[in-house]
Short mmCIF file of C-alpha atoms and ligand atoms in Angstrom, two decimals:
data_model
loop_
_atom_site.label_atom_id
_atom_site.label_comp_id
_atom_site.label_asym_id
_atom_site.label_seq_id
_atom_site.Cartn_x
_atom_site.Cartn_y
_atom_site.Cartn_z
CA MET A 7 28.21 19.31 21.86
CA LYS A 8 25.16 17.42 23.12
CA ASN A 9 25.16 13.61 23.26
CA ILE A 10 22.08 11.86 21.94
CA LEU A 11 21.17 8.18 22.13
CA VAL A 12 19.26 7.14 19.01
CA THR A 13 17.45 3.83 19.53
CA GLY A 14 16.26 2.15 16.34
CA GLY A 15 18.82 4.33 14.56
CA ALA A 16 19.59 1.78 11.83
CA GLY A 17 16.02 1.94 10.50
CA TYR A 18 14.53 4.03 7.71
CA ILE A 19 13.63 7.19 9.64
CA GLY A 20 16.35 6.90 12.30
CA SER A 21 19.18 6.63 9.77
CA HIS A 22 18.10 9.83 8.00
CA ALA A 23 17.57 11.64 11.30
CA ILE A 24 21.09 10.70 12.41
CA LEU A 25 22.65 12.43 9.40
CA ASP A 26 20.65 15.57 10.12
CA LEU A 27 21.62 15.49 13.82
CA ILE A 28 25.32 15.14 12.95
CA ALA A 29 25.06 18.00 10.43
CA ASN A 30 23.65 20.07 13.30
CA ASN A 31 26.53 19.28 15.65
CA TYR A 32 24.97 16.61 17.82
CA ASN A 33 27.06 13.60 18.93
CA VAL A 34 25.12 10.47 18.18
CA VAL A 35 25.26 7.02 19.77
CA ILE A 36 23.21 4.33 18.00
CA ALA A 37 21.43 1.33 19.52
CA ASP A 38 19.50 -1.15 17.38
CA ASN A 39 18.78 -4.88 17.44
CA PHE A 40 18.58 -5.11 13.60
CA SER A 41 15.21 -6.85 13.80
CA ASN A 42 14.18 -4.76 10.78
CA SER A 43 17.44 -3.28 9.49
CA SER A 44 20.96 -4.09 8.42
CA PRO A 45 24.36 -3.44 10.04
CA LEU A 46 25.41 -2.06 6.63
CA VAL A 47 23.40 1.07 7.46
CA ILE A 48 25.92 1.99 10.14
CA LYS A 49 28.76 1.72 7.62
CA LYS A 50 26.85 3.90 5.16
CA LEU A 51 26.13 6.49 7.86
CA GLU A 52 29.82 6.60 8.72
CA GLU A 53 30.74 7.10 5.08
CA LEU A 54 28.13 9.80 4.54
CA SER A 55 28.93 11.68 7.75
CA GLY A 56 32.70 11.13 7.74
CA LYS A 57 32.47 10.18 11.44
CA THR A 58 32.99 7.02 13.42
CA LEU A 59 29.67 6.35 15.10
CA PRO A 60 29.46 4.50 18.42
CA PHE A 61 27.07 1.66 17.83
CA PHE A 62 25.50 -1.03 20.08
CA ASP A 63 23.63 -4.16 19.00
CA VAL A 64 21.00 -3.89 21.72
CA ASP A 65 17.34 -4.67 22.18
CA ILE A 66 15.74 -1.83 24.14
CA ARG A 67 14.03 -4.47 26.30
CA ASP A 68 17.47 -5.56 27.58
CA LYS A 69 17.98 -3.42 30.69
CA ASN A 70 21.50 -4.64 31.44
CA LYS A 71 22.80 -3.73 28.02
CA LEU A 72 21.01 -0.39 28.04
CA THR A 73 22.46 0.35 31.47
CA ASN A 74 25.95 -0.34 30.15
CA ILE A 75 25.43 2.23 27.41
CA PHE A 76 24.05 4.86 29.80
CA SER A 77 26.94 4.32 32.19
CA THR A 78 29.45 4.84 29.35
CA PHE A 79 28.01 8.04 27.87
CA ASN A 80 26.60 11.17 29.41
CA PHE A 81 23.43 11.62 27.40
CA ASP A 82 21.55 14.90 27.06
CA GLY A 83 18.60 13.24 25.37
CA VAL A 84 17.18 10.19 23.63
CA ILE A 85 15.26 9.69 20.40
CA ASN A 86 13.37 6.40 20.37
CA PHE A 87 12.67 5.08 16.87
CA ALA A 88 12.84 1.42 17.96
CA GLY A 89 9.54 -0.25 17.24
CA LEU A 90 7.69 -2.76 15.11
CA LYS A 91 5.48 -1.03 12.55
CA ALA A 92 3.52 -3.40 10.29
CA VAL A 93 -0.22 -3.02 10.88
CA GLY A 94 -1.20 -6.45 9.46
CA GLU A 95 1.47 -8.24 11.48
CA SER A 96 0.33 -6.44 14.63
CA VAL A 97 -3.17 -7.88 14.15
CA GLU A 98 -1.70 -11.40 13.87
CA GLU A 99 0.88 -11.03 16.66
CA PRO A 100 -0.44 -8.38 19.06
CA LEU A 101 1.64 -9.58 22.00
CA SER A 102 4.93 -9.16 20.18
CA TYR A 103 3.87 -5.60 19.28
CA TYR A 104 2.85 -4.70 22.84
CA ASN A 105 5.98 -6.37 24.19
CA ASN A 106 8.42 -4.79 21.75
CA ASN A 107 6.91 -1.31 21.52
CA VAL A 108 5.32 -0.71 24.94
CA CYS A 109 7.58 -2.83 27.19
CA GLY A 110 10.63 -1.59 25.24
CA MET A 111 9.60 2.03 25.81
CA ILE A 112 8.96 1.50 29.54
CA ASN A 113 12.32 -0.23 29.92
CA LEU A 114 14.10 2.62 28.18
CA LEU A 115 12.29 5.22 30.31
CA GLU A 116 13.31 3.41 33.50
CA VAL A 117 16.96 3.45 32.50
CA MET A 118 16.69 7.10 31.42
CA ALA A 119 15.23 7.99 34.84
CA GLU A 120 17.99 6.07 36.63
CA TYR A 121 20.63 8.07 34.76
CA LYS A 122 18.68 11.33 35.02
CA VAL A 123 18.25 11.71 31.27
CA PHE A 124 14.85 13.36 31.01
CA ASN A 125 14.69 14.64 27.41
CA LEU A 126 12.94 12.36 24.96
CA VAL A 127 11.69 12.52 21.38
CA PHE A 128 9.38 9.63 20.55
CA SER A 129 8.27 8.27 17.13
CA SER A 130 4.51 8.37 17.21
CA SER A 131 2.22 8.14 14.22
CA ALA A 132 -0.80 9.72 12.55
CA THR A 133 -2.35 6.32 13.05
CA VAL A 134 -3.17 7.32 16.69
CA TYR A 135 -6.04 9.44 15.33
CA GLY A 136 -8.08 6.41 14.28
CA ILE A 137 -11.17 7.44 12.34
CA PRO A 138 -11.15 11.23 12.65
CA ASP A 139 -14.14 13.60 12.66
CA THR A 140 -12.38 16.52 10.98
CA MET A 141 -9.65 16.99 8.39
CA PRO A 142 -6.87 18.21 8.33
CA LEU A 143 -5.88 16.54 11.58
CA LEU A 144 -5.03 18.76 14.51
CA GLU A 145 -3.20 17.46 17.56
CA THR A 146 -6.30 18.30 19.58
CA ASN A 147 -8.33 15.68 17.66
CA SER A 148 -9.15 12.72 19.87
CA MET A 149 -7.06 9.58 19.60
CA GLY A 150 -8.86 6.45 18.44
CA ALA A 151 -6.32 3.91 17.27
CA ILE A 152 -7.98 1.03 15.39
CA ASN A 153 -5.38 -1.77 15.34
CA PRO A 154 -2.78 -3.17 17.78
CA TYR A 155 0.12 -1.27 16.18
CA ALA A 156 -1.75 2.01 16.47
CA ARG A 157 -2.73 1.18 20.05
CA THR A 158 0.93 0.66 21.01
CA LYS A 159 1.58 4.26 19.89
CA LYS A 160 -1.50 5.58 21.68
CA ILE A 161 -0.64 3.71 24.90
CA ILE A 162 2.94 4.97 24.80
CA GLU A 163 1.75 8.56 24.29
CA GLU A 164 -0.51 8.15 27.33
CA ILE A 165 2.37 6.76 29.40
CA LEU A 166 4.57 9.67 28.32
CA ARG A 167 1.89 12.22 29.19
CA ASP A 168 1.48 10.66 32.66
CA LEU A 169 5.23 10.67 33.17
CA ALA A 170 5.56 14.32 32.15
CA GLN A 171 2.82 15.20 34.63
CA SER A 172 4.51 13.24 37.40
CA SER A 173 7.62 15.40 37.48
CA ASP A 174 8.77 18.66 35.93
CA GLU A 175 12.10 17.09 35.05
CA TRP A 176 10.71 15.16 32.08
CA LYS A 177 10.57 17.02 28.74
CA ILE A 178 8.98 14.90 26.02
CA ILE A 179 7.91 15.44 22.43
CA ALA A 180 5.96 12.76 20.54
CA LEU A 181 6.19 13.34 16.80
CA ARG A 182 3.18 12.04 14.90
CA TYR A 183 4.51 11.19 11.44
CA PHE A 184 2.18 11.10 8.48
CA ASN A 185 3.42 9.15 5.42
CA PRO A 186 7.22 9.23 5.11
CA LEU A 187 8.48 9.13 1.53
CA GLY A 188 11.84 9.71 -0.16
CA ALA A 189 15.44 8.85 0.54
CA HIS A 190 18.72 10.62 1.21
CA LYS A 191 19.96 12.63 -1.82
CA SER A 192 23.05 10.39 -2.09
CA GLY A 193 20.84 7.38 -2.90
CA GLU A 194 22.93 5.45 -0.35
CA ILE A 195 20.27 5.03 2.34
CA GLY A 196 16.53 4.58 2.00
CA GLU A 197 13.56 2.44 2.95
CA ASN A 198 14.39 -1.27 2.82
CA PRO A 199 11.25 -3.33 3.39
CA ASN A 200 11.49 -7.05 4.11
CA GLY A 201 9.76 -9.20 1.46
CA ILE A 202 6.79 -7.83 -0.44
CA PRO A 203 6.18 -4.23 0.65
CA ASN A 204 2.95 -3.30 2.45
CA ASN A 205 3.21 0.38 1.66
CA LEU A 206 2.51 2.22 -1.56
CA ALA A 207 5.84 3.80 -2.55
CA PRO A 208 8.12 0.76 -2.13
CA TYR A 209 5.52 -1.37 -3.92
CA ILE A 210 5.46 1.06 -6.88
CA THR A 211 9.26 1.21 -7.17
CA GLN A 212 9.49 -2.59 -7.09
CA VAL A 213 6.91 -2.76 -9.89
CA ALA A 214 8.90 -0.16 -11.85
CA ALA A 215 12.09 -2.15 -11.25
CA GLY A 216 10.41 -5.30 -12.63
CA LYS A 217 10.50 -7.16 -9.29
CA LEU A 218 6.70 -7.19 -9.02
CA ASP A 219 4.23 -7.48 -11.93
CA LYS A 220 1.81 -4.72 -11.11
CA LEU A 221 0.48 -2.51 -8.37
CA TYR A 222 -2.84 -3.40 -6.76
CA VAL A 223 -4.75 -0.22 -6.03
CA PHE A 224 -6.89 -0.80 -2.94
CA GLY A 225 -10.22 0.69 -4.05
CA ASN A 226 -11.30 3.53 -6.34
CA ASP A 227 -14.66 4.17 -4.70
CA TYR A 228 -13.54 6.42 -1.85
CA ASP A 229 -15.04 9.84 -1.24
CA THR A 230 -12.17 11.68 -3.00
CA PRO A 231 -11.96 13.44 -6.40
CA ASP A 232 -10.50 10.41 -8.25
CA GLY A 233 -11.90 7.74 -5.90
CA THR A 234 -8.51 6.65 -4.50
CA CYS A 235 -7.26 7.40 -0.98
CA ILE A 236 -5.48 10.63 -0.22
CA ARG A 237 -2.44 10.71 2.06
CA ASP A 238 -0.07 13.34 3.38
CA TYR A 239 3.40 12.32 2.14
CA VAL A 240 6.37 14.00 3.81
CA HIS A 241 9.98 13.80 2.64
CA ILE A 242 12.20 11.71 4.87
CA ASN A 243 14.73 14.58 5.09
CA ASP A 244 11.97 16.90 6.29
CA LEU A 245 11.03 14.29 8.90
CA ALA A 246 14.71 14.06 9.85
CA SER A 247 15.01 17.81 10.37
CA GLY A 248 11.82 17.67 12.46
CA HIS A 249 13.74 15.57 15.00
CA THR A 250 16.61 18.03 15.12
CA ALA A 251 14.09 20.84 15.61
CA ALA A 252 12.43 18.88 18.42
CA LEU A 253 15.76 18.27 20.15
CA ASN A 254 16.77 21.92 19.70
CA THR A 255 13.51 22.86 21.39
CA LEU A 256 14.06 20.44 24.28
CA LEU A 257 17.75 21.13 24.84
CA LYS A 258 18.55 24.61 23.64
CA ASN A 259 15.59 26.94 23.70
CA TYR A 260 12.89 25.33 25.79
CA ASN A 261 9.74 27.35 25.28
CA LEU A 262 6.98 24.79 25.65
CA LYS A 263 4.12 25.35 28.09
CA ASN A 264 3.76 21.63 28.74
CA ASN A 265 6.31 18.94 29.55
CA PHE A 266 4.66 16.67 27.00
CA GLU A 267 3.69 17.75 23.50
CA ALA A 268 2.39 15.64 20.60
CA ILE A 269 3.22 17.29 17.28
CA ASN A 270 2.23 16.37 13.71
CA LEU A 271 4.94 16.07 11.07
CA GLY A 272 3.48 16.00 7.58
CA SER A 273 3.62 18.14 4.46
CA GLY A 274 0.11 19.48 4.93
CA LYS A 275 -0.61 18.48 1.30
CA GLY A 276 -2.58 15.46 0.14
CA TYR A 277 -2.03 13.22 -2.90
CA SER A 278 -4.23 10.37 -4.11
CA VAL A 279 -2.90 6.93 -5.05
CA PHE A 280 -3.41 7.81 -8.74
CA GLU A 281 -1.50 11.08 -8.29
CA ILE A 282 1.38 9.19 -6.67
CA ILE A 283 1.44 6.72 -9.57
CA LYS A 284 1.55 9.66 -12.04
CA ASN A 285 4.37 11.36 -10.16
CA PHE A 286 6.43 8.16 -10.17
CA GLU A 287 5.70 7.63 -13.88
CA ALA A 288 6.96 11.16 -14.62
CA VAL A 289 10.19 10.56 -12.67
CA ILE A 290 10.84 7.04 -13.97
CA GLY A 291 9.72 7.69 -17.56
CA ARG A 292 7.61 4.52 -17.76
CA THR A 293 4.03 3.49 -17.16
CA ILE A 294 3.35 1.71 -13.86
CA PRO A 295 0.92 -1.17 -14.54
CA TYR A 296 -1.84 -1.41 -11.95
CA GLU A 297 -5.12 -3.16 -11.22
CA ILE A 298 -7.90 -1.84 -9.05
CA ILE A 299 -9.00 -4.31 -6.38
CA SER A 300 -11.23 -4.02 -3.33
CA ARG A 301 -10.53 -1.73 -0.40
CA ARG A 302 -7.96 -2.69 2.24
CA ALA A 303 -9.51 -3.00 5.70
CA GLY A 304 -8.78 -0.03 7.92
CA ASP A 305 -7.90 2.48 5.18
CA LEU A 306 -9.28 6.01 5.58
CA ASP A 307 -10.38 7.96 2.52
CA VAL A 308 -8.26 10.98 3.49
CA SER A 309 -5.42 11.54 5.98
CA LEU A 310 -3.96 15.01 6.09
CA ALA A 311 -1.90 16.87 8.69
CA ASP A 312 -2.33 20.34 10.04
CA VAL A 313 1.33 21.23 10.61
CA SER A 314 0.89 24.66 12.18
CA LYS A 315 1.83 23.39 15.66
CA ALA A 316 5.21 22.12 14.39
CA LYS A 317 5.86 25.54 12.87
CA ARG A 318 4.78 27.39 15.99
CA LEU A 319 6.56 25.27 18.60
CA LEU A 320 9.54 23.85 16.72
CA GLY A 321 10.08 26.45 13.99
CA TRP A 322 9.87 23.53 11.54
CA GLU A 323 8.36 23.57 8.06
CA PRO A 324 8.33 20.92 5.31
CA THR A 325 10.36 21.94 2.25
CA TYR A 326 10.33 19.10 -0.29
CA SER A 327 7.84 18.60 -3.14
CA ILE A 328 6.15 15.32 -4.04
CA LYS A 329 8.26 15.22 -7.22
CA GLU A 330 11.46 15.32 -5.18
CA MET A 331 10.13 12.59 -2.87
CA CYS A 332 9.45 10.28 -5.82
CA ALA A 333 12.76 11.12 -7.56
CA ASP A 334 14.75 10.42 -4.39
CA VAL A 335 13.02 7.09 -3.76
CA TRP A 336 13.70 6.07 -7.34
CA ARG A 337 17.40 7.02 -7.10
CA TRP A 338 17.72 4.83 -4.00
CA GLN A 339 15.88 1.92 -5.72
CA GLU A 340 18.05 2.15 -8.85
CA LYS A 341 21.31 2.33 -6.90
CA ASN A 342 20.29 -0.47 -4.50
CA PRO A 343 17.98 -2.84 -6.38
CA ASN A 344 18.24 -5.39 -3.55
CA GLY A 345 18.35 -2.94 -0.66
CA TYR A 346 21.20 -3.29 1.82
CA VAL A 347 22.85 -6.40 0.39
P1 NAD B 15 12.21 0.73 10.75
O1 NAD B 15 11.69 -0.63 11.00
O2 NAD B 15 12.94 0.99 9.48
O3 NAD B 15 13.15 1.19 11.98
C1 NAD B 15 12.93 0.77 13.30
C2 NAD B 15 14.28 0.29 13.82
O4 NAD B 15 14.12 -0.13 15.17
C3 NAD B 15 14.84 -0.91 13.05
O5 NAD B 15 16.18 -0.67 12.75
C4 NAD B 15 14.68 -2.09 14.01
O6 NAD B 15 15.70 -3.04 13.83
C5 NAD B 15 14.79 -1.37 15.36
N1 NAD B 15 14.09 -2.05 16.46
C6 NAD B 15 12.83 -2.54 16.50
N2 NAD B 15 12.57 -3.04 17.71
C7 NAD B 15 13.68 -2.86 18.46
C8 NAD B 15 14.05 -3.17 19.79
N3 NAD B 15 13.20 -3.80 20.62
N4 NAD B 15 15.28 -2.83 20.23
C9 NAD B 15 16.16 -2.21 19.42
N5 NAD B 15 15.89 -1.91 18.15
C10 NAD B 15 14.66 -2.22 17.68
O7 NAD B 15 10.97 1.74 10.89
P2 NAD B 15 10.91 3.28 10.55
O8 NAD B 15 10.04 3.44 9.37
O9 NAD B 15 12.26 3.88 10.55
O10 NAD B 15 10.08 3.76 11.81
C11 NAD B 15 10.71 4.26 12.97
C12 NAD B 15 9.67 4.52 14.03
O11 NAD B 15 8.69 5.41 13.50
C13 NAD B 15 8.89 3.27 14.45
O12 NAD B 15 8.66 3.34 15.83
C14 NAD B 15 7.59 3.37 13.69
O13 NAD B 15 6.53 2.75 14.36
C15 NAD B 15 7.39 4.88 13.63
N6 NAD B 15 6.58 5.31 12.47
C16 NAD B 15 6.95 4.94 11.22
C17 NAD B 15 6.18 5.34 10.13
C18 NAD B 15 6.53 4.93 8.73
O14 NAD B 15 5.70 5.09 7.86
N7 NAD B 15 7.73 4.46 8.45
C19 NAD B 15 5.04 6.12 10.34
C20 NAD B 15 4.71 6.50 11.64
C21 NAD B 15 5.51 6.08 12.71
C1 UD1 B 16 0.08 2.57 6.56
C2 UD1 B 16 -0.49 2.08 7.86
C3 UD1 B 16 -0.16 3.10 8.94
C4 UD1 B 16 1.35 3.31 9.01
C5 UD1 B 16 1.84 3.74 7.62
C6 UD1 B 16 3.33 3.87 7.56
C7 UD1 B 16 -2.45 0.70 7.33
C8 UD1 B 16 -3.94 0.63 7.33
N1 UD1 B 16 -1.93 1.89 7.72
O1 UD1 B 16 -0.50 3.84 6.28
O2 UD1 B 16 -0.62 2.64 10.19
O3 UD1 B 16 1.66 4.32 9.95
O4 UD1 B 16 1.45 2.74 6.66
O5 UD1 B 16 3.97 2.65 7.75
O6 UD1 B 16 -1.76 -0.25 7.03
N2 UD1 B 16 -2.12 1.36 -1.36
C9 UD1 B 16 -2.48 0.68 -2.50
N3 UD1 B 16 -1.76 -0.42 -2.87
C10 UD1 B 16 -0.69 -0.87 -2.15
C11 UD1 B 16 -0.32 -0.16 -0.98
C12 UD1 B 16 -1.06 0.93 -0.61
O7 UD1 B 16 -3.44 1.06 -3.18
O8 UD1 B 16 -0.08 -1.89 -2.54
C13 UD1 B 16 -2.86 2.55 -0.97
C14 UD1 B 16 -3.53 2.42 0.39
O9 UD1 B 16 -4.85 1.97 0.25
C15 UD1 B 16 -3.47 3.85 0.89
C16 UD1 B 16 -2.26 4.48 0.22
O10 UD1 B 16 -1.94 3.62 -0.87
O11 UD1 B 16 -4.60 4.54 0.47
C17 UD1 B 16 -1.08 4.59 1.14
O12 UD1 B 16 -0.87 3.32 1.73
P1 UD1 B 16 0.36 2.99 2.66
O13 UD1 B 16 1.62 3.41 1.99
O14 UD1 B 16 0.25 1.57 3.10
O15 UD1 B 16 0.17 3.98 3.90
P2 UD1 B 16 -1.09 4.16 4.87
O16 UD1 B 16 -2.15 3.18 4.61
O17 UD1 B 16 -1.47 5.57 4.85
#
């Protein structure tokens, strides 16, 4: 069995990916500093997987602690989910974003190189595309990140590309996620935002649960059929299996032409804000009150993935419908009204 270090593994995407990795016979070691997650996630993962999971409370910027982990385990690869991800916060505190995301990644890469662990899957984002010229988005579209968070992802991708060119030993896949949605079928793990959510789905479920009064729809004057923004929502379990597929490609059946590949993970289907509201209303059986307000700075009218590269290189395809995404989020919200408490 292959040993994988999962940094940021207690977070929303990492926790779901870990269950998929275990189901596919990978041994997982988790490192997280809980800056945006709870230790309870580890307990839940152990219950759901039936395994004891080696876990380390570590900041990826702490080289000594990382070195201790690498000297204890013989890793075949690393998945790095550890990162700060709130766009608005990154505008207010750019240095903490560059420090956490970029310095953290460099630190991790240096320790990987020291221990000759050269296989990496990195959490990138559709946000690296900036304001695109064509839609759906292909990986060949130019990058044009428009805020500090997005630039941390772009800079890291550039570092990873340089590294892969510097030596044939490195094998790196950057997965560019579109909009993750959904939760594990058990309803035991899911997205657990701090405070008032920034993103659409957790905001809607908190309105439905009576924790917030109404949803504010950011603009209905976009160049889309109903005037609200269209996004490519992808089920969290599909995203999770995308990581297993990426690791399988790196470790088992390497067939990539390049040592670095950036690959979109989305559903390839777009839904407007109004369509998402309607899907949640159908699942929940209640109307979601909303008010239309002005546009949010930085929002694109449409963001949609071309996922043919993921199919071609990783053999991965999204499988879940938007209805399942909404139903699974709602199950998680109902079972855990206060998140991981
Ligand atoms: P999350 O905040 O739920 O998970 C990130 C985890 O990393 C958290 O558990 C946090 O405590 C940990 N972490 C942060 N900085 C760390 C550090 N320096 N050392 C150790 N642990 C650290 O976020 P998520 O939604 O699971 O996202 C995972 C990754 O995917 C992030 O890098 C994010 O930027 C990227 N991403 C997320 C989305 C999304 O919509 N959720 C979209 C595109 C890309
Ligand atoms: C946002 C981030 C993106 C990040 C992604 C996942 C911005 C500009 N982009 O993407 O970098 O990778 O989250 O974390 O912040 N909406 C409302 N009301 C709300 C919330 C959202 O109308 O209360 C609308 C938005 O205008 C958007 C859509 O819903 O059109 C989806 O928004 P959101 O869930 O925040 O995702 P993105 O903006 O696509």
